Amino acid sequence: MEPLIQVVNQIQDVFGKCGVGSWSLDLPQITVVGAQSSGKSSVMESIVGLDFLPRGTGVVTRRPILMQLIQVPKGTKPYAEFLHLPGKLFEDFNEVMAEIERDTQRVAGGNKMVNPKSINLKIYSPNVLDLTLVDLPGLTKVPVGDQPDDIEKLIRAMVYSFVEKKNALILAVHAANTDLATCDALQIARRVDPTGARTIGVVTKLDLMDEGTNALDVLTNKTIPLRHGYVGVVNRSQANIKANQALEVSRKEEEEFFAKHEAYSHIARHHGSRVLAKKLSQLLLQHIRETLPDIRNQLTTKLSQVHAELLSLGGWDDAASVLNGASNASLLFADGYFGSSSNGLGAASNSIGGRKSLDMDDISNSLKMRTASQQQHQTTKLLQLIAQFSVQFASYIDGTGAGLSSNSQSHVGPALAGSGSGAGVGIGLIPSRASSTVSAQASAAPQFSELSKPSSSSSSSSSLQSSQTPTLPFGRIAGGTWGWGNRLVWNYTPSQDTQIEESFNILIQGGCRFFDTGDSYGTGTLDGRAETLLGEFRSRLDTQYKGEVLFGTKLASYPWRWTRKSLEIAARNSRDRMYPNGEQKMLDYAMMHWSPHNYLPWQEKYLLDAFAGLVQNGYAREIGLSNVGPKRLAKIHEYLAKEHGVRISVVQQQFSLLSRLPETSGLMELAKDLGIPVLGYSPLALGFLSGKFFGQETSKLSGPRGFVFRNLRKDPGVQELVELMKVVARSHGSHWTTSDVALAWVRAKGATPLVGVRNPTNARQFVSTLHENLYWDEVDALDAAASKCRAVMVQNIFQTE
């Protein structure tokens, strides 16, 4: 088997065992996208050469199926293995089909519901090429069985969660007897891959086209060009499938079809299932090589995150020695296995018992947690798995001559590259304690120096790539609407609506898929103005966006709102403002704007009961919280789960370099443990961190913002922070501003920045750097500078502990 694909498959297995969420990894794989009944499953089976996928009418593929195809020596009987049934081998592929159906029913239920949890399947066969494929549920529009009315939106969201990852290749399946311009798979691919660099087109059902028509222009890449073009295939007919026609016979008939067809004979050698499998294997291998630096950075970051979490459970020395021991052993292993050292394998044998892969027992035996509860902590499991593969893979990449330096200097950002911050970093996988000291020193204003933008090689090896940012379920940016009706702070007038709508559209086109609002955003004659504008703007969106953009509204905890009926009325009013044409019957997210615990504690319980009722009675799909600290979050989470079986799907709090309460209070850590995504609102500190008000411009501001900004400017610590932000922005290039630094910092902390959008210029700036990130040492330096600020943002008056 091709070693590169093998290593990626191993890492895929590790993260499959760990589950999804913040431990998921953006690995190179081929995602298969197509409309229901486009022939997608038949294409997969034709590539594999075996019948193993469930068949039937309606939605058959109801969970993603991650398939690792592994070529074995000729003469070996094909067999399969599921990740959820380790050690059990399937030689009967009818049993493979049955197990897919059983596990799908176990997780997704028995009546056509879909579920995003993947089924991981390995197929070993002498007749396959090494490939990693993900078969996704077919795109559909009409619900069946227990499927909700918005099944189209659910499946599209699931598909987008796979194809939007920059390391995913997209296999867009299109039936030739339908119009290419209306192909759902291509529309989705073009949304996330506008240049076509990651997309391969597959055209099925060429034998079912009307007489006298053909798809030659499509197959020759003339209609809608893709960088990798299109491959035509002819799948088995339903009659042949019912007759159990062997796939090998089908492949021969397919080859004859292309060879004898009047329109296709001259291009026959470029089409067919065998050609497709070979092309996909070559593209995947090439793609893995191109993404090696990014994969290494992801793994390095994951290991650092696990390492930091382990430190909170034990001691620095224990954690560092365990991880460094594992790192050194795997370095020796990689040197020997891949031939970069003449004596490496022998040394590795002494270190790891002579095995050609690290055994997890070697690491787990070294892990001695201090209490029984700590031994059961998930970090132990993750550490065992991630340390094993991340350091091994990082070493492997070093052995490939990919131009990645293992010295410490390659792992620091350009703004601090000359500061000597690499001291003590070791092999570059585990940051040393010295780095925080260096970062603190670098934040002092007299030591600032403007450095040039790093070369592409250094950038690729040291930058925090987009996939390394902790998983953000709400995406890399969310849109805020506080200023869409607020006169006191934002001086809103209806004359601004045109610019606001333009900003709204720019964010969506740039990738934003969530907008936050509140029924209190706009009062008096502007009652519910922000929600009303969202509804108007949404009604004018292109159809392709309407099903993708989600709205969340915060329902104010007014004293008169404490019964279920009062909250249902509020939810209906918000729904009618945001979906005035009645196209949606429930809110995407309904959030408690604040907890009344600080001033009217008895009301909180009734409000929580009412919010749970919104979900139970079909007024909202999900509920969330705002302006709560870790103590209230823990109690509310426990109450809702115990009393109502309802989970909190999002929590938001003010979060910026000048408002670090979510981090310092423990909210981020708790939310991570509970699996609750965090939205950080006011990430630009009411606009102060945008850079527009660092100078005398603050004197022009009146009202609350002017007062706050003038106080911030008086603090020397804030001035030093601002200067550091300017240096960091310049080090990333002229297209970066301090706004981008502020937003990237929030993302690096694991929260989605919820940024207000009223100005098209600002919106374009936000999306222009959406997929760029800070270096870890820059984050450390910003942390150190922010900790010196005495003047910070005022918290919401309803904020709880």
PDB file of N, CA and C in Angstrom, residues 270-344:
ATOM      1  N   HIS A 270     -10.196   7.756 -21.764  1.00  0.00           N
ATOM      2  CA  HIS A 270     -10.211   8.680 -20.617  1.00  0.00           C
ATOM      3  C   HIS A 270     -11.422   8.475 -19.714  1.00  0.00           C
ATOM      4  N   HIS A 271     -12.226   7.458 -19.999  1.00  0.00           N
ATOM      5  CA  HIS A 271     -13.470   7.310 -19.261  1.00  0.00           C
ATOM      6  C   HIS A 271     -13.695   5.857 -18.856  1.00  0.00           C
ATOM      7  N   GLY A 272     -14.591   5.695 -17.876  1.00  0.00           N
ATOM      8  CA  GLY A 272     -14.872   4.381 -17.345  1.00  0.00           C
ATOM      9  C   GLY A 272     -14.463   4.269 -15.885  1.00  0.00           C
ATOM     10  N   SER A 273     -14.988   3.255 -15.217  1.00  0.00           N
ATOM     11  CA  SER A 273     -14.765   3.108 -13.780  1.00  0.00           C
ATOM     12  C   SER A 273     -13.305   2.861 -13.438  1.00  0.00           C
ATOM     13  N   ARG A 274     -12.613   2.063 -14.250  1.00  0.00           N
ATOM     14  CA  ARG A 274     -11.197   1.803 -13.972  1.00  0.00           C
ATOM     15  C   ARG A 274     -10.380   3.089 -14.078  1.00  0.00           C
ATOM     16  N   VAL A 275     -10.689   3.878 -15.113  1.00  0.00           N
ATOM     17  CA  VAL A 275      -9.977   5.155 -15.287  1.00  0.00           C
ATOM     18  C   VAL A 275     -10.262   6.073 -14.102  1.00  0.00           C
ATOM     19  N   LEU A 276     -11.502   6.093 -13.669  1.00  0.00           N
ATOM     20  CA  LEU A 276     -11.880   6.952 -12.540  1.00  0.00           C
ATOM     21  C   LEU A 276     -11.120   6.548 -11.286  1.00  0.00           C
ATOM     22  N   ALA A 277     -11.065   5.252 -10.977  1.00  0.00           N
ATOM     23  CA  ALA A 277     -10.366   4.789  -9.777  1.00  0.00           C
ATOM     24  C   ALA A 277      -8.893   5.168  -9.825  1.00  0.00           C
ATOM     25  N   LYS A 278      -8.256   4.985 -10.973  1.00  0.00           N
ATOM     26  CA  LYS A 278      -6.836   5.317 -11.103  1.00  0.00           C
ATOM     27  C   LYS A 278      -6.610   6.822 -10.945  1.00  0.00           C
ATOM     28  N   LYS A 279      -7.485   7.610 -11.554  1.00  0.00           N
ATOM     29  CA  LYS A 279      -7.350   9.068 -11.473  1.00  0.00           C
ATOM     30  C   LYS A 279      -7.532   9.544 -10.039  1.00  0.00           C
ATOM     31  N   LEU A 280      -8.515   8.972  -9.343  1.00  0.00           N
ATOM     32  CA  LEU A 280      -8.761   9.382  -7.961  1.00  0.00           C
ATOM     33  C   LEU A 280      -7.592   9.023  -7.060  1.00  0.00           C
ATOM     34  N   SER A 281      -7.020   7.849  -7.250  1.00  0.00           N
ATOM     35  CA  SER A 281      -5.870   7.441  -6.432  1.00  0.00           C
ATOM     36  C   SER A 281      -4.691   8.378  -6.645  1.00  0.00           C
ATOM     37  N   GLN A 282      -4.441   8.723  -7.899  1.00  0.00           N
ATOM     38  CA  GLN A 282      -3.322   9.630  -8.198  1.00  0.00           C
ATOM     39  C   GLN A 282      -3.569  11.018  -7.625  1.00  0.00           C
ATOM     40  N   LEU A 283      -4.797  11.513  -7.777  1.00  0.00           N
ATOM     41  CA  LEU A 283      -5.113  12.843  -7.254  1.00  0.00           C
ATOM     42  C   LEU A 283      -5.030  12.875  -5.736  1.00  0.00           C
ATOM     43  N   LEU A 284      -5.520  11.810  -5.085  1.00  0.00           N
ATOM     44  CA  LEU A 284      -5.471  11.777  -3.620  1.00  0.00           C
ATOM     45  C   LEU A 284      -4.027  11.767  -3.140  1.00  0.00           C
ATOM     46  N   LEU A 285      -3.189  10.967  -3.774  1.00  0.00           N
ATOM     47  CA  LEU A 285      -1.783  10.908  -3.376  1.00  0.00           C
ATOM     48  C   LEU A 285      -1.108  12.262  -3.577  1.00  0.00           C
ATOM     49  N   GLN A 286      -1.380  12.888  -4.703  1.00  0.00           N
ATOM     50  CA  GLN A 286      -0.813  14.219  -4.961  1.00  0.00           C
ATOM     51  C   GLN A 286      -1.315  15.232  -3.941  1.00  0.00           C
ATOM     52  N   HIS A 287      -2.594  15.131  -3.615  1.00  0.00           N
ATOM     53  CA  HIS A 287      -3.195  16.066  -2.664  1.00  0.00           C
ATOM     54  C   HIS A 287      -2.595  15.882  -1.274  1.00  0.00           C
ATOM     55  N   ILE A 288      -2.358  14.645  -0.886  1.00  0.00           N
ATOM     56  CA  ILE A 288      -1.744  14.392   0.424  1.00  0.00           C
ATOM     57  C   ILE A 288      -0.351  15.009   0.470  1.00  0.00           C
ATOM     58  N   ARG A 289       0.416  14.826  -0.587  1.00  0.00           N
ATOM     59  CA  ARG A 289       1.767  15.412  -0.616  1.00  0.00           C
ATOM     60  C   ARG A 289       1.710  16.928  -0.463  1.00  0.00           C
ATOM     61  N   GLU A 290       0.740  17.540  -1.154  1.00  0.00           N
ATOM     62  CA  GLU A 290       0.627  19.000  -1.095  1.00  0.00           C
ATOM     63  C   GLU A 290       0.191  19.496   0.282  1.00  0.00           C
ATOM     64  N   THR A 291      -0.545  18.672   1.010  1.00  0.00           N
ATOM     65  CA  THR A 291      -1.082  19.113   2.301  1.00  0.00           C
ATOM     66  C   THR A 291      -0.277  18.603   3.488  1.00  0.00           C
ATOM     67  N   LEU A 292       0.867  17.963   3.226  1.00  0.00           N
ATOM     68  CA  LEU A 292       1.684  17.448   4.332  1.00  0.00           C
ATOM     69  C   LEU A 292       2.017  18.513   5.374  1.00  0.00           C
ATOM     70  N   PRO A 293       2.469  19.707   4.973  1.00  0.00           N
ATOM     71  CA  PRO A 293       2.780  20.721   6.001  1.00  0.00           C
ATOM     72  C   PRO A 293       1.563  21.050   6.866  1.00  0.00           C
ATOM     73  N   ASP A 294       0.396  21.135   6.231  1.00  0.00           N
ATOM     74  CA  ASP A 294      -0.809  21.472   6.981  1.00  0.00           C
ATOM     75  C   ASP A 294      -1.179  20.355   7.952  1.00  0.00           C
ATOM     76  N   ILE A 295      -1.052  19.095   7.505  1.00  0.00           N
ATOM     77  CA  ILE A 295      -1.385  17.968   8.383  1.00  0.00           C
ATOM     78  C   ILE A 295      -0.442  17.959   9.576  1.00  0.00           C
ATOM     79  N   ARG A 296       0.823  18.220   9.297  1.00  0.00           N
ATOM     80  CA  ARG A 296       1.775  18.245  10.405  1.00  0.00           C
ATOM     81  C   ARG A 296       1.400  19.327  11.410  1.00  0.00           C
ATOM     82  N   ASN A 297       1.059  20.492  10.913  1.00  0.00           N
ATOM     83  CA  ASN A 297       0.690  21.585  11.819  1.00  0.00           C
ATOM     84  C   ASN A 297      -0.551  21.235  12.632  1.00  0.00           C
ATOM     85  N   GLN A 298      -1.529  20.594  11.986  1.00  0.00           N
ATOM     86  CA  GLN A 298      -2.728  20.192  12.711  1.00  0.00           C
ATOM     87  C   GLN A 298      -2.387  19.238  13.850  1.00  0.00           C
ATOM     88  N   LEU A 299      -1.574  18.242  13.532  1.00  0.00           N
ATOM     89  CA  LEU A 299      -1.230  17.249  14.539  1.00  0.00           C
ATOM     90  C   LEU A 299      -0.413  17.851  15.669  1.00  0.00           C
ATOM     91  N   THR A 300       0.502  18.735  15.308  1.00  0.00           N
ATOM     92  CA  THR A 300       1.291  19.407  16.329  1.00  0.00           C
ATOM     93  C   THR A 300       0.386  20.187  17.281  1.00  0.00           C
ATOM     94  N   THR A 301      -0.593  20.877  16.700  1.00  0.00           N
ATOM     95  CA  THR A 301      -1.506  21.658  17.521  1.00  0.00           C
ATOM     96  C   THR A 301      -2.352  20.760  18.412  1.00  0.00           C
ATOM     97  N   LYS A 302      -2.881  19.663  17.844  1.00  0.00           N
ATOM     98  CA  LYS A 302      -3.685  18.751  18.644  1.00  0.00           C
ATOM     99  C   LYS A 302      -2.874  18.206  19.819  1.00  0.00           C
ATOM    100  N   LEU A 303      -1.624  17.848  19.556  1.00  0.00           N
ATOM    101  CA  LEU A 303      -0.786  17.316  20.623  1.00  0.00           C
ATOM    102  C   LEU A 303      -0.556  18.366  21.700  1.00  0.00           C
ATOM    103  N   SER A 304      -0.342  19.600  21.279  1.00  0.00           N
ATOM    104  CA  SER A 304      -0.138  20.679  22.248  1.00  0.00           C
ATOM    105  C   SER A 304      -1.391  20.889  23.090  1.00  0.00           C
ATOM    106  N   GLN A 305      -2.568  20.779  22.454  1.00  0.00           N
ATOM    107  CA  GLN A 305      -3.811  20.958  23.194  1.00  0.00           C
ATOM    108  C   GLN A 305      -3.997  19.862  24.236  1.00  0.00           C
ATOM    109  N   VAL A 306      -3.715  18.622  23.831  1.00  0.00           N
ATOM    110  CA  VAL A 306      -3.831  17.514  24.772  1.00  0.00           C
ATOM    111  C   VAL A 306      -2.820  17.675  25.904  1.00  0.00           C
ATOM    112  N   HIS A 307      -1.629  18.103  25.509  1.00  0.00           N
ATOM    113  CA  HIS A 307      -0.569  18.310  26.493  1.00  0.00           C
ATOM    114  C   HIS A 307      -0.991  19.353  27.532  1.00  0.00           C
ATOM    115  N   ALA A 308      -1.580  20.448  27.053  1.00  0.00           N
ATOM    116  CA  ALA A 308      -2.009  21.500  27.971  1.00  0.00           C
ATOM    117  C   ALA A 308      -3.118  20.990  28.895  1.00  0.00           C
ATOM    118  N   GLU A 309      -4.013  20.169  28.345  1.00  0.00           N
ATOM    119  CA  GLU A 309      -5.093  19.657  29.173  1.00  0.00           C
ATOM    120  C   GLU A 309      -4.551  18.686  30.216  1.00  0.00           C
ATOM    121  N   LEU A 310      -3.558  17.882  29.809  1.00  0.00           N
ATOM    122  CA  LEU A 310      -2.977  16.936  30.748  1.00  0.00           C
ATOM    123  C   LEU A 310      -2.299  17.663  31.905  1.00  0.00           C
ATOM    124  N   LEU A 311      -1.689  18.802  31.595  1.00  0.00           N
ATOM    125  CA  LEU A 311      -1.020  19.568  32.649  1.00  0.00           C
ATOM    126  C   LEU A 311      -1.993  19.972  33.745  1.00  0.00           C
ATOM    127  N   SER A 312      -3.236  20.228  33.357  1.00  0.00           N
ATOM    128  CA  SER A 312      -4.212  20.634  34.365  1.00  0.00           C
ATOM    129  C   SER A 312      -4.598  19.476  35.279  1.00  0.00           C
ATOM    130  N   LEU A 313      -4.258  18.254  34.840  1.00  0.00           N
ATOM    131  CA  LEU A 313      -4.596  17.084  35.648  1.00  0.00           C
ATOM    132  C   LEU A 313      -3.422  16.599  36.477  1.00  0.00           C
ATOM    133  N   GLY A 314      -2.214  16.863  35.996  1.00  0.00           N
ATOM    134  CA  GLY A 314      -1.033  16.372  36.690  1.00  0.00           C
ATOM    135  C   GLY A 314       0.003  17.450  36.833  1.00  0.00           C
ATOM    136  N   GLY A 315       1.256  17.087  36.650  1.00  0.00           N
ATOM    137  CA  GLY A 315       2.337  18.050  36.780  1.00  0.00           C
ATOM    138  C   GLY A 315       3.036  18.269  35.461  1.00  0.00           C
ATOM    139  N   TRP A 316       3.706  19.373  35.347  1.00  0.00           N
ATOM    140  CA  TRP A 316       4.408  19.714  34.107  1.00  0.00           C
ATOM    141  C   TRP A 316       5.469  18.677  33.772  1.00  0.00           C
ATOM    142  N   ASP A 317       6.255  18.303  34.733  1.00  0.00           N
ATOM    143  CA  ASP A 317       7.363  17.404  34.454  1.00  0.00           C
ATOM    144  C   ASP A 317       6.873  16.045  33.980  1.00  0.00           C
ATOM    145  N   ASP A 318       5.834  15.506  34.636  1.00  0.00           N
ATOM    146  CA  ASP A 318       5.321  14.203  34.232  1.00  0.00           C
ATOM    147  C   ASP A 318       4.816  14.245  32.793  1.00  0.00           C
ATOM    148  N   ALA A 319       4.027  15.258  32.488  1.00  0.00           N
ATOM    149  CA  ALA A 319       3.438  15.339  31.154  1.00  0.00           C
ATOM    150  C   ALA A 319       4.512  15.525  30.094  1.00  0.00           C
ATOM    151  N   ALA A 320       5.437  16.438  30.369  1.00  0.00           N
ATOM    152  CA  ALA A 320       6.461  16.715  29.377  1.00  0.00           C
ATOM    153  C   ALA A 320       7.337  15.493  29.124  1.00  0.00           C
ATOM    154  N   SER A 321       7.687  14.769  30.189  1.00  0.00           N
ATOM    155  CA  SER A 321       8.568  13.612  30.015  1.00  0.00           C
ATOM    156  C   SER A 321       7.872  12.510  29.235  1.00  0.00           C
ATOM    157  N   VAL A 322       6.582  12.301  29.500  1.00  0.00           N
ATOM    158  CA  VAL A 322       5.846  11.268  28.771  1.00  0.00           C
ATOM    159  C   VAL A 322       5.772  11.605  27.292  1.00  0.00           C
ATOM    160  N   LEU A 323       5.376  12.850  26.996  1.00  0.00           N
ATOM    161  CA  LEU A 323       5.216  13.221  25.598  1.00  0.00           C
ATOM    162  C   LEU A 323       6.548  13.266  24.867  1.00  0.00           C
ATOM    163  N   ASN A 324       7.554  13.813  25.505  1.00  0.00           N
ATOM    164  CA  ASN A 324       8.852  13.845  24.844  1.00  0.00           C
ATOM    165  C   ASN A 324       9.400  12.446  24.632  1.00  0.00           C
ATOM    166  N   GLY A 325       9.134  11.539  25.590  1.00  0.00           N
ATOM    167  CA  GLY A 325       9.567  10.158  25.408  1.00  0.00           C
ATOM    168  C   GLY A 325       8.891   9.525  24.214  1.00  0.00           C
ATOM    169  N   ALA A 326       7.591   9.739  24.103  1.00  0.00           N
ATOM    170  CA  ALA A 326       6.867   9.206  22.952  1.00  0.00           C
ATOM    171  C   ALA A 326       7.367   9.834  21.656  1.00  0.00           C
ATOM    172  N   SER A 327       7.645  11.141  21.708  1.00  0.00           N
ATOM    173  CA  SER A 327       8.121  11.834  20.508  1.00  0.00           C
ATOM    174  C   SER A 327       9.458  11.275  20.056  1.00  0.00           C
ATOM    175  N   ASN A 328      10.381  11.128  20.993  1.00  0.00           N
ATOM    176  CA  ASN A 328      11.710  10.637  20.631  1.00  0.00           C
ATOM    177  C   ASN A 328      11.648   9.220  20.092  1.00  0.00           C
ATOM    178  N   ALA A 329      10.822   8.370  20.704  1.00  0.00           N
ATOM    179  CA  ALA A 329      10.707   6.996  20.223  1.00  0.00           C
ATOM    180  C   ALA A 329      10.175   6.968  18.800  1.00  0.00           C
ATOM    181  N   SER A 330       9.181   7.811  18.542  1.00  0.00           N
ATOM    182  CA  SER A 330       8.602   7.790  17.203  1.00  0.00           C
ATOM    183  C   SER A 330       9.543   8.394  16.174  1.00  0.00           C
ATOM    184  N   LEU A 331      10.373   9.350  16.587  1.00  0.00           N
ATOM    185  CA  LEU A 331      11.369   9.885  15.668  1.00  0.00           C
ATOM    186  C   LEU A 331      12.330   8.795  15.225  1.00  0.00           C
ATOM    187  N   LEU A 332      12.799   7.989  16.190  1.00  0.00           N
ATOM    188  CA  LEU A 332      13.680   6.883  15.858  1.00  0.00           C
ATOM    189  C   LEU A 332      12.983   5.897  14.941  1.00  0.00           C
ATOM    190  N   PHE A 333      11.739   5.611  15.252  1.00  0.00           N
ATOM    191  CA  PHE A 333      10.972   4.677  14.438  1.00  0.00           C
ATOM    192  C   PHE A 333      10.862   5.173  13.002  1.00  0.00           C
ATOM    193  N   ALA A 334      10.506   6.450  12.861  1.00  0.00           N
ATOM    194  CA  ALA A 334      10.311   6.991  11.520  1.00  0.00           C
ATOM    195  C   ALA A 334      11.609   6.986  10.734  1.00  0.00           C
ATOM    196  N   ASP A 335      12.704   7.329  11.397  1.00  0.00           N
ATOM    197  CA  ASP A 335      13.994   7.341  10.709  1.00  0.00           C
ATOM    198  C   ASP A 335      14.326   5.958  10.165  1.00  0.00           C
ATOM    199  N   GLY A 336      14.070   4.928  10.988  1.00  0.00           N
ATOM    200  CA  GLY A 336      14.398   3.584  10.543  1.00  0.00           C
ATOM    201  C   GLY A 336      13.446   3.072   9.484  1.00  0.00           C
ATOM    202  N   TYR A 337      12.165   3.315   9.689  1.00  0.00           N
ATOM    203  CA  TYR A 337      11.165   2.770   8.775  1.00  0.00           C
ATOM    204  C   TYR A 337      11.264   3.391   7.394  1.00  0.00           C
ATOM    205  N   PHE A 338      11.522   4.692   7.349  1.00  0.00           N
ATOM    206  CA  PHE A 338      11.533   5.381   6.070  1.00  0.00           C
ATOM    207  C   PHE A 338      12.939   5.593   5.525  1.00  0.00           C
ATOM    208  N   GLY A 339      13.914   5.028   6.192  1.00  0.00           N
ATOM    209  CA  GLY A 339      15.236   4.989   5.612  1.00  0.00           C
ATOM    210  C   GLY A 339      16.046   6.252   5.713  1.00  0.00           C
ATOM    211  N   SER A 340      15.700   7.170   6.609  1.00  0.00           N
ATOM    212  CA  SER A 340      16.467   8.404   6.709  1.00  0.00           C
ATOM    213  C   SER A 340      17.651   8.266   7.649  1.00  0.00           C
ATOM    214  N   SER A 341      17.756   7.105   8.294  1.00  0.00           N
ATOM    215  CA  SER A 341      18.884   6.879   9.186  1.00  0.00           C
ATOM    216  C   SER A 341      19.289   5.420   9.094  1.00  0.00           C
ATOM    217  N   SER A 342      20.573   5.153   8.972  1.00  0.00           N
ATOM    218  CA  SER A 342      21.037   3.781   8.796  1.00  0.00           C
ATOM    219  C   SER A 342      20.842   2.947  10.041  1.00  0.00           C
ATOM    220  N   ASN A 343      20.896   3.572  11.214  1.00  0.00           N
ATOM    221  CA  ASN A 343      20.746   2.791  12.433  1.00  0.00           C
ATOM    222  C   ASN A 343      19.472   3.133  13.175  1.00  0.00           C
ATOM    223  N   GLY A 344      18.601   3.888  12.524  1.00  0.00           N
ATOM    224  CA  GLY A 344      17.392   4.334  13.223  1.00  0.00           C
ATOM    225  C   GLY A 344      16.484   3.203  13.642  1.00  0.00           C
TER     226      GLY A 344
END
